[in-house]
Amino acid sequence: MTRFFSNRGAVIFAPFLTLGILATPLASADVGSRLWATGGVTTIEGSAGGGLVPWALLGSYASDEEWGGTVAISRAEVDDYTLAVIGAGLNWNNRVEVTFARQTLDLSSLKKDELNQDVFGVKVRLIGDALYSPWGQWSAGVQHKRQQDFTVPEAIGARDDSGTDVYFAGSKLFFAAVFGRNLLLNATVRGTRANQGGLLGFGGDLNNSYEFMAEAGAGVFINRQWLLGAEYRQKPDNLSFAREDDWWDLFIAWVPDRRLAVTAAFVNLGDVATLKDQQGVYLSLQGSF
């Protein structure tokens, strides 16, 4: 892992770090009226949350009677795969979030072409507020995913080239909970048929039905600009071709300005399509407006 971080990790981190250093703080009155960093960051599927798990929070800083939006670019490099993501989202009145993400998985290690998947998402805040409601904020969401080339997933036993995940999430911020620092907790339950998040299709020879998977995230605000945390995402096991492991990450997010968020993480994806113990780095740059 030392070699990984010193070589590939440094290369992909450089442009994100440079953008962060060069970012000039801007007037934030027109970015929305919610508190600093309360929109989370952009997940690999486009929804607001951490890197791997959608939270109940909605993206941007839009509050009631406001519009807001986010754009993000992300990249994960593990031992044998590279995943690049571009995403965007709109938030209406802190009630409805509409998102899109294009995922590109590089399969050069398997001597195959890349896989592309589009993810269309909608999340609705049902009740509560993550900061001030005693029981936090609760949201429900759907993510419709569609493969652009089904050749590889079909060859390994996937049943469909598209599928729809549904999820229910709750988030709560506890003030001064950890050595005087604010603590954010999130729990998500997802109904899914997706293999590796949909990148390897949907359903398979072992199972073609929806299963409920548990996901969770936690973060401690070191100060207003820095959030340190971890996430866990349970996965279904639909294909006899290859066992599917759960995902987890350790992340740090930097929010130097209300318009900018930079996230770095160590990710562990377990075994992916017969390749063992896929670990590496994840980096994301998000802009809010």
Tab-separated table of C-alpha atoms in Angstrom:
chain	number	residue	atom	x	y	z
A	1	MET	CA	0.000	0.000	0.000
A	2	THR	CA	2.948	2.368	0.531
A	3	ARG	CA	3.803	2.123	-3.146
A	4	PHE	CA	0.196	2.757	-4.121
A	5	PHE	CA	-0.150	5.957	-2.156
A	6	SER	CA	3.270	7.328	-3.076
A	7	ASN	CA	2.842	6.817	-6.832
A	8	ARG	CA	-0.693	6.575	-8.225
A	9	GLY	CA	-2.266	8.237	-5.192
A	10	ALA	CA	0.012	11.259	-5.488
A	11	VAL	CA	-0.668	11.599	-9.210
A	12	ILE	CA	-4.454	11.675	-8.947
A	13	PHE	CA	-4.402	13.770	-5.763
A	14	ALA	CA	-2.307	16.569	-7.276
A	15	PRO	CA	-4.990	18.267	-9.420
A	16	PHE	CA	-7.537	18.167	-6.582
A	17	LEU	CA	-5.061	19.631	-4.114
A	18	THR	CA	-4.056	22.333	-6.569
A	19	LEU	CA	-7.651	23.338	-7.199
A	20	GLY	CA	-8.287	23.481	-3.475
A	21	ILE	CA	-5.231	25.643	-2.780
A	22	LEU	CA	-6.028	28.011	-5.629
A	23	ALA	CA	-9.715	28.329	-4.770
A	24	THR	CA	-10.472	31.884	-3.701
A	25	PRO	CA	-13.174	32.270	-1.020
A	26	LEU	CA	-16.240	33.766	-2.639
A	27	ALA	CA	-19.228	35.618	-1.303
A	28	SER	CA	-21.644	32.899	-0.194
A	29	ALA	CA	-24.908	34.763	0.268
A	30	ASP	CA	-26.252	33.392	-3.019
A	31	VAL	CA	-25.242	29.770	-2.350
A	32	GLY	CA	-28.087	29.054	0.084
A	33	SER	CA	-28.826	29.696	3.726
A	34	ARG	CA	-28.228	26.302	5.349
A	35	LEU	CA	-25.327	25.898	7.746
A	36	TRP	CA	-21.781	25.110	6.618
A	37	ALA	CA	-21.220	21.586	5.195
A	38	THR	CA	-24.812	20.441	5.877
A	39	GLY	CA	-25.273	19.203	2.302
A	40	GLY	CA	-22.686	16.463	2.594
A	41	VAL	CA	-20.665	15.612	-0.511
A	42	THR	CA	-21.516	13.742	-3.713
A	43	THR	CA	-21.551	9.938	-3.681
A	44	ILE	CA	-20.361	7.762	-6.555
A	45	GLU	CA	-24.049	7.494	-7.569
A	46	GLY	CA	-24.657	11.253	-7.585
A	47	SER	CA	-26.786	11.577	-4.450
A	48	ALA	CA	-25.764	13.687	-1.467
A	49	GLY	CA	-24.020	11.741	1.268
A	50	GLY	CA	-20.505	10.433	1.763
A	51	GLY	CA	-18.517	8.722	-0.973
A	52	LEU	CA	-20.271	5.328	-0.895
A	53	VAL	CA	-23.530	5.851	1.009
A	54	PRO	CA	-26.446	8.243	0.351
A	55	TRP	CA	-27.425	10.174	3.480
A	56	ALA	CA	-30.798	11.690	4.360
A	57	LEU	CA	-29.303	15.136	3.729
A	58	LEU	CA	-30.004	16.863	0.411
A	59	GLY	CA	-27.181	18.387	-1.620
A	60	SER	CA	-26.157	22.059	-1.753
A	61	TYR	CA	-27.101	24.723	0.797
A	62	ALA	CA	-30.661	25.345	-0.389
A	63	SER	CA	-33.161	25.824	2.427
A	64	ASP	CA	-36.937	26.347	2.264
A	65	GLU	CA	-37.973	28.508	-0.710
A	66	GLU	CA	-34.501	28.225	-2.279
A	67	TRP	CA	-32.928	26.401	-5.198
A	68	GLY	CA	-29.421	24.976	-5.070
A	69	GLY	CA	-27.177	22.658	-6.990
A	70	THR	CA	-23.933	20.723	-7.052
A	71	VAL	CA	-21.472	19.467	-9.649
A	72	ALA	CA	-18.765	16.935	-8.846
A	73	ILE	CA	-15.945	14.918	-10.345
A	74	SER	CA	-14.616	11.850	-8.532
A	75	ARG	CA	-12.065	9.140	-9.089
A	76	ALA	CA	-11.307	5.895	-7.266
A	77	GLU	CA	-8.142	3.913	-7.971
A	78	VAL	CA	-7.841	0.466	-6.419
A	79	ASP	CA	-5.328	-2.254	-7.172
A	80	ASP	CA	-6.829	-3.476	-10.458
A	81	TYR	CA	-9.632	-1.041	-11.339
A	82	THR	CA	-10.241	2.656	-11.839
A	83	LEU	CA	-13.669	4.264	-11.447
A	84	ALA	CA	-14.281	7.807	-12.706
A	85	VAL	CA	-17.548	9.621	-11.953
A	86	ILE	CA	-19.057	12.920	-13.008
A	87	GLY	CA	-22.247	14.005	-11.264
A	88	ALA	CA	-24.672	16.874	-10.854
A	89	GLY	CA	-27.706	17.571	-8.701
A	90	LEU	CA	-30.482	20.101	-8.094
A	91	ASN	CA	-32.159	20.782	-4.759
A	92	TRP	CA	-35.626	22.361	-4.645
A	93	ASN	CA	-36.650	23.953	-1.326
A	94	ASN	CA	-34.567	21.445	0.633
A	95	ARG	CA	-37.385	19.020	-0.138
A	96	VAL	CA	-36.535	17.276	-3.430
A	97	GLU	CA	-33.107	16.380	-4.829
A	98	VAL	CA	-32.704	15.326	-8.477
A	99	THR	CA	-29.321	13.913	-9.504
A	100	PHE	CA	-27.404	12.342	-12.381
A	101	ALA	CA	-24.069	10.507	-12.447
A	102	ARG	CA	-22.054	8.862	-15.242
A	103	GLN	CA	-19.747	6.117	-13.971
A	104	THR	CA	-16.839	4.793	-16.045
A	105	LEU	CA	-15.079	1.623	-14.865
A	106	ASP	CA	-11.714	0.903	-16.485
A	107	LEU	CA	-11.246	-2.858	-17.074
A	108	SER	CA	-7.802	-2.687	-18.669
A	109	SER	CA	-6.428	-5.054	-16.000
A	110	LEU	CA	-8.802	-7.706	-17.386
A	111	LYS	CA	-7.869	-6.799	-20.985
A	112	LYS	CA	-11.422	-5.571	-21.525
A	113	ASP	CA	-12.903	-2.238	-22.516
A	114	GLU	CA	-14.408	0.117	-19.985
A	115	LEU	CA	-17.942	-0.152	-18.590
A	116	ASN	CA	-20.225	2.894	-18.468
A	117	GLN	CA	-23.309	3.271	-16.308
A	118	ASP	CA	-25.766	6.161	-15.955
A	119	VAL	CA	-27.486	6.718	-12.607
A	120	PHE	CA	-30.619	8.875	-12.361
A	121	GLY	CA	-31.658	9.696	-8.807
A	122	VAL	CA	-34.481	11.355	-6.884
A	123	LYS	CA	-34.461	11.873	-3.114
A	124	VAL	CA	-37.304	13.375	-1.054
A	125	ARG	CA	-36.965	14.722	2.481
A	126	LEU	CA	-39.930	13.228	4.298
A	127	ILE	CA	-39.751	14.678	7.801
A	128	GLY	CA	-37.391	16.338	10.239
A	129	ASP	CA	-34.157	18.248	10.157
A	130	ALA	CA	-30.722	16.746	10.746
A	131	LEU	CA	-29.653	19.594	13.037
A	132	TYR	CA	-32.679	20.587	15.068
A	133	SER	CA	-35.235	17.749	15.047
A	134	PRO	CA	-34.855	15.368	18.027
A	135	TRP	CA	-35.076	12.321	15.746
A	136	GLY	CA	-33.082	13.800	12.883
A	137	GLN	CA	-33.937	13.963	9.184
A	138	TRP	CA	-35.543	11.140	7.200
A	139	SER	CA	-35.515	10.825	3.423
A	140	ALA	CA	-36.470	8.284	0.765
A	141	GLY	CA	-34.818	7.910	-2.603
A	142	VAL	CA	-34.670	5.956	-5.844
A	143	GLN	CA	-31.711	5.423	-8.168
A	144	HIS	CA	-32.376	4.106	-11.662
A	145	LYS	CA	-29.221	2.647	-13.170
A	146	ARG	CA	-28.625	1.736	-16.801
A	147	GLN	CA	-25.594	0.002	-18.332
A	148	GLN	CA	-24.338	1.328	-21.659
A	149	ASP	CA	-22.674	-1.963	-22.696
A	150	PHE	CA	-24.074	-5.196	-21.283
A	151	THR	CA	-21.584	-7.578	-22.928
A	152	VAL	CA	-19.330	-8.193	-19.901
A	153	PRO	CA	-22.094	-8.296	-17.233
A	154	GLU	CA	-24.161	-10.678	-19.360
A	155	ALA	CA	-21.143	-12.958	-19.911
A	156	ILE	CA	-20.666	-13.415	-16.154
A	157	GLY	CA	-24.334	-14.199	-15.503
A	158	ALA	CA	-26.107	-10.885	-14.853
A	159	ARG	CA	-29.801	-10.966	-15.782
A	160	ASP	CA	-30.501	-7.322	-16.725
A	161	ASP	CA	-28.696	-4.250	-18.015
A	162	SER	CA	-30.755	-1.861	-15.866
A	163	GLY	CA	-32.286	-1.765	-12.419
A	164	THR	CA	-33.691	0.547	-9.776
A	165	ASP	CA	-32.479	0.810	-6.181
A	166	VAL	CA	-34.781	2.203	-3.500
A	167	TYR	CA	-33.542	3.413	-0.131
A	168	PHE	CA	-34.626	4.997	3.151
A	169	ALA	CA	-32.114	7.055	5.122
A	170	GLY	CA	-31.948	8.865	8.444
A	171	SER	CA	-29.326	11.434	9.465
A	172	LYS	CA	-28.774	13.250	12.754
A	173	LEU	CA	-26.170	15.788	13.886
A	174	PHE	CA	-25.313	15.662	17.588
A	175	PHE	CA	-23.804	18.904	18.863
A	176	ALA	CA	-20.626	18.707	20.989
A	177	ALA	CA	-20.976	14.915	21.238
A	178	VAL	CA	-17.330	13.771	20.871
A	179	PHE	CA	-14.819	15.734	22.949
A	180	GLY	CA	-16.823	18.863	22.239
A	181	ARG	CA	-17.003	18.155	18.489
A	182	ASN	CA	-20.174	17.719	16.459
A	183	LEU	CA	-21.007	14.147	15.418
A	184	LEU	CA	-23.019	13.218	12.306
A	185	LEU	CA	-24.596	9.752	12.121
A	186	ASN	CA	-26.437	8.201	9.176
A	187	ALA	CA	-28.210	4.892	8.596
A	188	THR	CA	-29.557	3.743	5.231
A	189	VAL	CA	-31.545	0.683	4.156
A	190	ARG	CA	-31.389	-0.102	0.429
A	191	GLY	CA	-33.474	-2.481	-1.678
A	192	THR	CA	-31.358	-3.616	-4.618
A	193	ARG	CA	-30.565	-6.262	-7.248
A	194	ALA	CA	-27.352	-4.559	-8.332
A	195	ASN	CA	-24.040	-6.355	-8.781
A	196	GLN	CA	-21.133	-4.154	-7.659
A	197	GLY	CA	-23.494	-1.194	-7.502
A	198	GLY	CA	-24.848	-2.035	-10.976
A	199	LEU	CA	-21.500	-1.853	-12.755
A	200	LEU	CA	-21.758	-5.623	-13.332
A	201	GLY	CA	-25.452	-5.615	-14.139
A	202	PHE	CA	-28.470	-6.641	-12.084
A	203	GLY	CA	-29.556	-9.986	-10.715
A	204	GLY	CA	-27.841	-13.260	-11.443
A	205	ASP	CA	-27.934	-17.033	-11.372
A	206	LEU	CA	-27.871	-17.166	-7.544
A	207	ASN	CA	-30.536	-14.534	-6.963
A	208	ASN	CA	-32.698	-12.260	-9.086
A	209	SER	CA	-34.890	-10.748	-6.363
A	210	TYR	CA	-34.606	-7.552	-4.372
A	211	GLU	CA	-32.730	-7.819	-1.097
A	212	PHE	CA	-32.496	-5.268	1.692
A	213	MET	CA	-28.954	-4.112	2.441
A	214	ALA	CA	-27.721	-2.056	5.416
A	215	GLU	CA	-25.505	0.993	4.974
A	216	ALA	CA	-24.114	3.437	7.521
A	217	GLY	CA	-21.903	6.478	7.879
A	218	ALA	CA	-20.432	8.548	10.701
A	219	GLY	CA	-18.386	11.710	10.757
A	220	VAL	CA	-16.842	14.008	13.353
A	221	PHE	CA	-16.418	17.712	12.579
A	222	ILE	CA	-12.872	18.518	13.678
A	223	ASN	CA	-13.839	22.136	13.020
A	224	ARG	CA	-16.150	23.879	10.574
A	225	GLN	CA	-13.935	23.043	7.591
A	226	TRP	CA	-12.815	19.466	8.315
A	227	LEU	CA	-14.905	16.299	8.668
A	228	LEU	CA	-13.346	12.918	9.498
A	229	GLY	CA	-15.433	9.773	9.153
A	230	ALA	CA	-16.145	6.263	7.891
A	231	GLU	CA	-18.800	4.432	5.873
A	232	TYR	CA	-19.964	0.857	5.427
A	233	ARG	CA	-22.110	-0.574	2.623
A	234	GLN	CA	-23.520	-4.089	2.588
A	235	LYS	CA	-23.756	-5.823	-0.802
A	236	PRO	CA	-25.919	-8.611	-2.287
A	237	ASP	CA	-24.360	-11.824	-3.648
A	238	ASN	CA	-26.171	-12.628	-6.903
A	239	LEU	CA	-23.481	-14.205	-9.106
A	240	SER	CA	-21.817	-17.611	-8.760
A	241	PHE	CA	-19.060	-16.259	-11.047
A	242	ALA	CA	-17.569	-14.198	-8.233
A	243	ARG	CA	-18.294	-13.530	-4.596
A	244	GLU	CA	-19.263	-9.943	-3.773
A	245	ASP	CA	-17.878	-8.356	-0.614
A	246	ASP	CA	-19.159	-5.402	1.375
A	247	TRP	CA	-17.563	-1.985	0.863
A	248	TRP	CA	-16.133	0.387	3.460
A	249	ASP	CA	-14.100	3.570	3.537
A	250	LEU	CA	-12.316	6.014	5.821
A	251	PHE	CA	-12.656	9.585	4.588
A	252	ILE	CA	-11.678	13.148	5.291
A	253	ALA	CA	-13.600	16.058	3.776
A	254	TRP	CA	-12.333	19.633	3.547
A	255	VAL	CA	-14.811	22.469	3.033
A	256	PRO	CA	-12.716	25.643	2.700
A	257	ASP	CA	-15.615	27.620	1.226
A	258	ARG	CA	-19.352	27.111	0.874
A	259	ARG	CA	-18.808	26.707	-2.869
A	260	LEU	CA	-16.141	24.001	-2.611
A	261	ALA	CA	-15.671	20.599	-0.953
A	262	VAL	CA	-12.747	18.206	-1.408
A	263	THR	CA	-12.985	14.616	-0.167
A	264	ALA	CA	-10.214	12.029	0.101
A	265	ALA	CA	-10.703	8.444	1.287
A	266	PHE	CA	-9.134	5.064	1.691
A	267	VAL	CA	-11.574	2.533	0.199
A	268	ASN	CA	-11.795	-1.229	0.577
A	269	LEU	CA	-14.022	-2.972	-1.987
A	270	GLY	CA	-13.001	-6.539	-1.161
A	271	ASP	CA	-12.994	-9.047	-4.030
A	272	VAL	CA	-14.310	-7.666	-7.340
A	273	ALA	CA	-14.930	-10.003	-10.312
A	274	THR	CA	-12.419	-12.636	-9.103
A	275	LEU	CA	-9.684	-10.074	-8.386
A	276	LYS	CA	-8.827	-10.179	-4.693
A	277	ASP	CA	-8.713	-7.510	-2.004
A	278	GLN	CA	-9.271	-4.328	-3.998
A	279	GLN	CA	-8.033	-1.374	-1.931
A	280	GLY	CA	-7.004	2.130	-2.849
A	281	VAL	CA	-7.795	5.827	-2.767
A	282	TYR	CA	-10.881	7.852	-3.615
A	283	LEU	CA	-10.848	11.581	-4.359
A	284	SER	CA	-13.724	13.948	-5.141
A	285	LEU	CA	-14.110	17.643	-5.894
A	286	GLN	CA	-17.572	19.216	-5.488
A	287	GLY	CA	-18.810	22.683	-6.320
A	288	SER	CA	-22.051	24.132	-4.903
A	289	PHE	CA	-24.170	26.929	-6.303
